[in-house]
Coordinates of C-alpha atoms in Angstrom, one line a residue:
X115 CA -71.5 51.8 85.0
X116 CA -68.0 53.1 84.2
X117 CA -65.2 50.7 85.0
X118 CA -63.0 51.1 88.0
X119 CA -60.2 53.3 86.8
X120 CA -58.0 55.1 89.2
X121 CA -58.3 58.9 89.2
X122 CA -55.2 60.0 87.2
X123 CA -56.0 57.5 84.5
X124 CA -59.6 58.6 84.3
X125 CA -58.5 62.3 84.1
X126 CA -56.1 61.6 81.3
X127 CA -58.7 59.6 79.4
X128 CA -61.3 62.3 79.7
X129 CA -58.9 64.9 78.3
X130 CA -57.7 62.5 75.6
X131 CA -61.3 61.8 74.4
X132 CA -61.9 65.5 74.2
X133 CA -58.8 66.0 72.1
X134 CA -59.7 63.1 69.9
X135 CA -63.3 64.0 69.2
X136 CA -63.0 67.8 68.9
X137 CA -59.4 68.2 67.8
X138 CA -57.6 69.6 70.9
X139 CA -60.1 71.4 73.0
X140 CA -63.1 73.0 71.3
X141 CA -66.4 71.4 72.4
X142 CA -70.0 72.1 71.7
X143 CA -73.5 70.6 72.1
X144 CA -74.3 68.1 69.3
X145 CA -77.6 68.0 68.3
X146 CA -77.0 66.9 58.1
X147 CA -73.5 66.9 57.5
X148 CA -71.0 69.7 58.0
X149 CA -69.4 68.8 54.7
X150 CA -72.3 70.8 53.1
X151 CA -71.6 73.8 55.4
X152 CA -69.2 76.6 54.7
X153 CA -67.2 79.0 56.8
X154 CA -68.7 82.0 55.0
X155 CA -70.8 82.5 58.1
X156 CA -67.7 83.2 60.2
X157 CA -67.7 87.0 60.6
X158 CA -64.0 87.6 60.4
X159 CA -64.5 91.1 59.1
X160 CA -66.1 91.9 62.5
X161 CA -63.0 90.7 64.4
X162 CA -60.4 93.4 65.3
X163 CA -56.9 93.2 64.0
X164 CA -55.6 92.8 67.6
X165 CA -57.2 89.3 68.0
X166 CA -54.9 86.5 69.2
X167 CA -57.6 83.8 69.0
X168 CA -60.6 83.5 66.6
X169 CA -63.2 80.8 66.4
X170 CA -66.4 80.0 64.6
X171 CA -69.0 77.5 65.9
X172 CA -72.0 76.4 63.9
X173 CA -74.2 75.7 66.9
X174 CA -77.4 74.9 64.9
X175 CA -75.5 72.5 62.7
X176 CA -74.0 70.6 65.6
X177 CA -77.3 70.5 67.4
X178 CA -79.1 68.9 64.5
X179 CA -76.4 66.6 63.2
X180 CA -77.7 63.1 63.5
X181 CA -74.2 61.5 63.7
X182 CA -73.0 63.8 66.5
X183 CA -76.3 63.4 68.3
X184 CA -76.0 59.6 68.2
X185 CA -72.4 59.6 69.5
X186 CA -73.3 62.0 72.3
X187 CA -76.5 60.0 73.3
X188 CA -74.4 56.8 73.4
X189 CA -71.8 58.5 75.6
X190 CA -74.4 59.8 78.0
X191 CA -76.0 56.4 78.2
X192 CA -72.8 54.4 78.7
X193 CA -70.6 56.6 80.8
X194 CA -71.5 57.2 84.4
X195 CA -71.4 61.0 84.7
X196 CA -73.4 61.1 88.0
X197 CA -77.0 61.0 89.0
X198 CA -77.8 64.5 87.7
X199 CA -76.2 64.1 84.3
X200 CA -78.6 64.4 81.3
X201 CA -79.7 61.2 79.6
X202 CA -79.5 62.5 76.0
X203 CA -78.9 65.6 73.9
X204 CA -82.5 66.8 74.3
X205 CA -82.2 66.6 78.0
X206 CA -78.9 68.4 77.9
X207 CA -80.4 71.3 76.0
X208 CA -83.4 71.4 78.3
X209 CA -81.1 71.4 81.4
X210 CA -79.1 74.3 79.9
X211 CA -82.3 76.3 79.4
X212 CA -83.6 75.5 82.9
X213 CA -80.3 76.7 84.4
X214 CA -79.8 79.8 82.3
X215 CA -83.2 80.8 80.9
X216 CA -81.5 81.1 77.6
X217 CA -82.8 78.7 74.9
X218 CA -79.8 77.1 73.2
X219 CA -82.1 76.1 70.3
X220 CA -82.3 79.7 69.4
X221 CA -78.5 80.1 68.9
X222 CA -77.5 79.6 65.3
X223 CA -73.8 80.4 65.2
X224 CA -71.1 82.5 66.8
X225 CA -67.8 84.1 65.8
X226 CA -65.6 84.9 68.8
X227 CA -62.2 86.4 69.5
X228 CA -59.9 87.1 72.4
X229 CA -57.0 89.5 72.7
X230 CA -54.7 90.9 75.3
X231 CA -55.5 94.4 76.4
X232 CA -54.0 97.1 78.5
X233 CA -56.6 96.4 81.2
X234 CA -55.9 92.7 81.6
X235 CA -53.2 91.0 83.7
X236 CA -50.2 89.4 81.9
X237 CA -51.1 86.1 80.5
X238 CA -54.9 86.8 80.4
X239 CA -57.1 88.2 77.8
X240 CA -60.6 89.6 77.1
X241 CA -62.9 89.0 74.2
X242 CA -66.4 89.1 72.6
X243 CA -68.6 87.1 70.3
X244 CA -71.0 87.9 67.5
X245 CA -74.1 85.7 68.0
X246 CA -76.6 84.9 65.2
X247 CA -79.9 83.9 66.8
X248 CA -83.6 83.7 66.4
X249 CA -84.1 86.0 69.4
X250 CA -85.4 89.5 69.0
X251 CA -83.8 92.3 71.0
X252 CA -86.3 92.3 73.9
X253 CA -86.4 88.5 74.0
X254 CA -82.6 88.3 74.4
X255 CA -82.5 91.1 77.0
X256 CA -85.3 89.5 79.0
X257 CA -83.6 86.1 78.9
X258 CA -80.3 87.5 80.2
X259 CA -82.1 89.5 82.9
X260 CA -83.9 86.3 84.0
X261 CA -80.7 84.3 84.0
X262 CA -78.7 86.9 86.0
X263 CA -81.6 88.0 88.2
X264 CA -80.7 91.6 87.4
X265 CA -82.0 94.6 85.4
X266 CA -79.9 95.5 82.4
X267 CA -78.9 99.2 81.9
X268 CA -79.7 100.5 78.5
X269 CA -77.3 102.8 76.6
X270 CA -75.8 103.4 73.2
X271 CA -72.4 103.1 71.5
X272 CA -72.6 105.0 68.2
X273 CA -76.0 104.1 66.8
X274 CA -76.1 100.7 68.5
X275 CA -78.1 99.9 71.6
X276 CA -75.9 98.4 74.4
X277 CA -77.2 96.7 77.5
X278 CA -74.9 96.5 80.5
X279 CA -74.9 94.2 83.5
X280 CA -73.1 95.7 86.6
X281 CA -74.2 92.9 88.9
X282 CA -71.0 90.9 88.7
X283 CA -68.8 93.6 90.3
X284 CA -65.6 94.5 88.5
X285 CA -66.7 92.9 85.3
X286 CA -68.2 95.3 82.8
X287 CA -70.1 92.9 80.6
X288 CA -72.3 94.2 77.8
X289 CA -74.7 93.1 75.1
X290 CA -74.9 95.1 71.9
X291 CA -78.0 94.6 69.7
X292 CA -77.2 94.7 66.0
X293 CA -80.7 93.8 64.7
X294 CA -82.1 90.8 62.8
X295 CA -81.2 88.5 65.6
X296 CA -77.5 89.4 65.8
X297 CA -75.8 90.4 69.0
X298 CA -72.3 91.1 70.3
X299 CA -71.6 90.0 73.8
X300 CA -68.5 90.3 76.0
X301 CA -66.6 92.7 78.1
X302 CA -67.2 96.4 77.1
X303 CA -63.8 97.1 75.5
X304 CA -64.0 94.0 73.3
X305 CA -67.6 94.6 72.3
X306 CA -66.8 98.2 71.4
X307 CA -63.8 97.1 69.4
X308 CA -66.0 94.8 67.4
X309 CA -68.5 97.6 66.8
X310 CA -65.7 99.9 65.7
X311 CA -64.6 97.3 63.2
X312 CA -68.1 96.9 61.9
X313 CA -68.6 100.6 61.5
X314 CA -65.3 101.0 59.6
X315 CA -63.6 102.9 62.4
X316 CA -61.0 100.2 63.1
X317 CA -59.2 97.5 61.1
X318 CA -60.4 93.9 60.9
X319 CA -58.4 90.8 61.3
X320 CA -55.8 90.1 58.6
X321 CA -52.3 88.5 58.4
X322 CA -51.0 85.2 59.7
X323 CA -53.7 84.4 62.2
X324 CA -56.5 84.9 59.6
X325 CA -54.5 82.8 57.1
X326 CA -54.1 80.0 59.7
X327 CA -57.9 80.1 60.3
X328 CA -58.8 80.0 56.6
X329 CA -56.0 77.4 55.8
X330 CA -57.5 74.6 57.9
X331 CA -60.3 72.9 56.0
X332 CA -63.6 74.8 55.9
X333 CA -67.1 73.3 55.9
X334 CA -66.8 72.6 59.6
X335 CA -69.0 72.9 62.7
X336 CA -66.1 74.2 64.7
X337 CA -63.1 76.1 63.4
X338 CA -60.5 78.1 65.3
X339 CA -57.0 79.5 65.2
X340 CA -54.8 81.0 67.9
X341 CA -51.4 82.5 68.1
X342 CA -48.9 81.5 70.7
X343 CA -48.6 84.2 73.4
X344 CA -45.4 86.2 73.7
X345 CA -43.3 84.9 76.6
X346 CA -45.5 81.8 76.8
X347 CA -42.6 79.7 78.2
X348 CA -42.3 81.8 81.4
X349 CA -46.1 82.4 81.7
X350 CA -46.9 78.7 81.6
X351 CA -43.9 77.6 83.7
X352 CA -42.8 75.5 80.7
X353 CA -39.4 74.7 82.0
X354 CA -40.6 73.3 85.3
X355 CA -43.4 71.3 83.6
X356 CA -41.0 70.0 80.9
X357 CA -38.7 68.4 83.5
X358 CA -41.4 65.9 84.7
X359 CA -43.4 65.6 81.5
X360 CA -43.8 62.1 80.0
X361 CA -43.2 63.5 76.5
X362 CA -40.7 66.0 75.2
X363 CA -42.2 69.5 75.5
X364 CA -39.4 71.5 73.9
X365 CA -41.4 71.9 70.7
X366 CA -43.9 74.2 72.5
X367 CA -41.6 77.2 72.3
X368 CA -41.3 76.9 68.5
X369 CA -45.1 76.8 67.8
X370 CA -46.5 80.1 66.4
X371 CA -50.1 79.2 65.4
X372 CA -52.5 76.4 65.8
X373 CA -55.6 76.0 63.7
X374 CA -58.3 73.3 64.1
X375 CA -61.5 72.2 62.4
X376 CA -64.1 69.7 63.5
X377 CA -67.1 68.3 61.7
X378 CA -68.8 65.3 60.1
X379 CA -68.7 63.9 56.6
X380 CA -70.9 61.0 55.3
X381 CA -71.2 59.4 58.7
X382 CA -67.6 60.1 59.8
X383 CA -66.5 62.3 62.6
X384 CA -63.6 64.3 61.2
X385 CA -61.0 66.7 62.4
X386 CA -58.0 68.5 61.0
X387 CA -55.3 70.4 63.0
X388 CA -52.5 72.5 61.6
X389 CA -49.6 73.3 64.0
X390 CA -47.5 76.0 62.4
X391 CA -44.0 76.4 63.8
X392 CA -41.3 79.0 63.3
X393 CA -39.1 76.6 61.3
X394 CA -38.9 73.1 59.8
X395 CA -36.8 72.0 62.8
X396 CA -39.4 73.2 65.2
X397 CA -42.1 71.5 63.2
X398 CA -40.1 68.2 63.5
X399 CA -40.1 68.6 67.2
X400 CA -43.8 69.4 67.2
X401 CA -44.4 66.3 65.2
X402 CA -42.7 64.2 67.8
X403 CA -44.6 65.8 70.6
X404 CA -48.0 65.3 69.0
X405 CA -47.2 61.7 68.1
X406 CA -45.9 61.0 71.6
X407 CA -49.0 62.6 73.2
X408 CA -51.3 60.5 71.1
X409 CA -49.4 57.3 72.0
X410 CA -49.6 58.4 75.7
X411 CA -53.4 58.8 75.6
X412 CA -53.7 55.5 73.8
X413 CA -51.6 53.7 76.4
X414 CA -53.8 54.9 79.3
X415 CA -57.2 54.4 77.6
X416 CA -59.3 51.2 77.8
X417 CA -58.1 48.7 75.2
X418 CA -61.3 49.1 73.2
X419 CA -60.7 52.8 72.6
X420 CA -57.0 52.6 71.6
X421 CA -57.8 52.1 67.8
X422 CA -59.5 55.5 67.8
X423 CA -56.5 57.2 69.3
X424 CA -54.3 55.5 66.7
X425 CA -56.6 56.3 63.8
X426 CA -55.9 59.1 61.4
X427 CA -52.5 60.5 60.3
X428 CA -49.8 62.9 61.2
X429 CA -47.6 64.5 58.5
X430 CA -45.2 67.4 58.2
X431 CA -45.3 69.9 55.3
X432 CA -42.4 72.4 55.8
X433 CA -43.0 74.3 59.0
X434 CA -46.6 72.9 59.4
X435 CA -47.6 69.6 61.1
X436 CA -51.0 68.3 59.9
X437 CA -53.0 66.0 62.1
X438 CA -56.1 64.4 60.5
X439 CA -58.7 62.1 61.8
X440 CA -61.8 60.4 60.4
X441 CA -63.8 57.6 61.8
X442 CA -67.3 56.5 61.5
X443 CA -69.8 57.5 64.1
X444 CA -70.9 53.9 64.3
X445 CA -67.4 52.7 65.1
X446 CA -66.9 55.3 67.8
X447 CA -70.2 54.4 69.4
X448 CA -69.3 50.7 69.4
X449 CA -66.0 51.5 71.1
X450 CA -67.6 53.6 73.7
X451 CA -70.1 50.8 74.4
X452 CA -67.4 48.2 74.6
X453 CA -65.2 50.4 76.9
X454 CA -67.8 51.7 79.3
X455 CA -70.9 49.5 78.9
X456 CA -72.1 47.2 81.6
X457 CA -71.3 44.1 79.5
X458 CA -68.0 42.9 81.2
X459 CA -67.4 40.4 78.5
X460 CA -67.1 43.1 75.8
X461 CA -63.3 43.0 76.1
X462 CA -63.1 39.5 74.6
X463 CA -66.1 39.4 72.4
X464 CA -66.2 42.7 70.5
X465 CA -64.5 42.9 67.2
X466 CA -64.4 46.3 65.6
X467 CA -63.7 47.3 62.0
X468 CA -61.1 50.0 61.8
X469 CA -61.4 50.3 58.1
X470 CA -63.3 53.6 58.5
X471 CA -60.2 55.3 59.9
X472 CA -58.8 57.5 57.2
X473 CA -57.0 60.8 56.6
X474 CA -59.0 63.9 55.9
X475 CA -57.8 65.4 52.7
X476 CA -55.7 68.5 53.3
X477 CA -57.2 71.7 52.2

């Protein structure tokens, strides 16, 4: 059973663990080594030039990675997530299929993007994803119909079959079938923009955002990059938040791009994050913010988990702050067991080797 932690502390810990394990916010279902993978499967040439966020997820690689599966199974076994929580990764995948009628084991990888459009409210965005699957066209359409309890409307866009779902009222979501198990799914405008790029009728992603994505180390299960939205200070209420924040948030306004990768390498869980600022001065402030945030999460976490928050490295290279992390799956599991296990003597009897913590080589 999880230890008795008051709610704010538990909430901070949950967020902190997510940041630690998947480099600031991109999660997936674990389920090999990502060091042998490449990002050539990321279909950046299908992403429109207007994209403000682009991501690639190797779903099959994560699902079958023995290190990620072991860490996830340990977490599910040790942390009390409620009576309906799955007991292991296999149960998690089964639960997902039971709830959605979509078999996650048939999803291979996805490349997704979001962008602001004329039809979205300020501060919001729309997007789409290219899915590589082992579904055929009818199998995917049937799975979605079963999941949404609706009948899809079939149409075309150019020479591509497009299925639409009008059951959600106000959301024009579509599925475009590209053949050979590939699909584009998202809101209609975003899907059509991807189809325009693929047909050569619109420009694909180039420039600083693509450079940021490709600059963070490849061979990862998860890789993404995003640009800071214009006017983010006012949209996020930055000034009001900054007044009461436990760390200095002034660096937020100077950040232009963030790029992250997450994977495994020879038994280590690894991540790299590049925070790209508009100047070296802004990068220095971003460095202080990241270092302070990491210290904050370490201070509110159980003692056994603190070495994991303190592992890795932070360095500045011009206008870029580079955060790297590598720690063995075995060490992470031991710390989870010590922090959340039912053995109340773990605090005083568990000695953990932190020698596995190391910096991931910069690309």
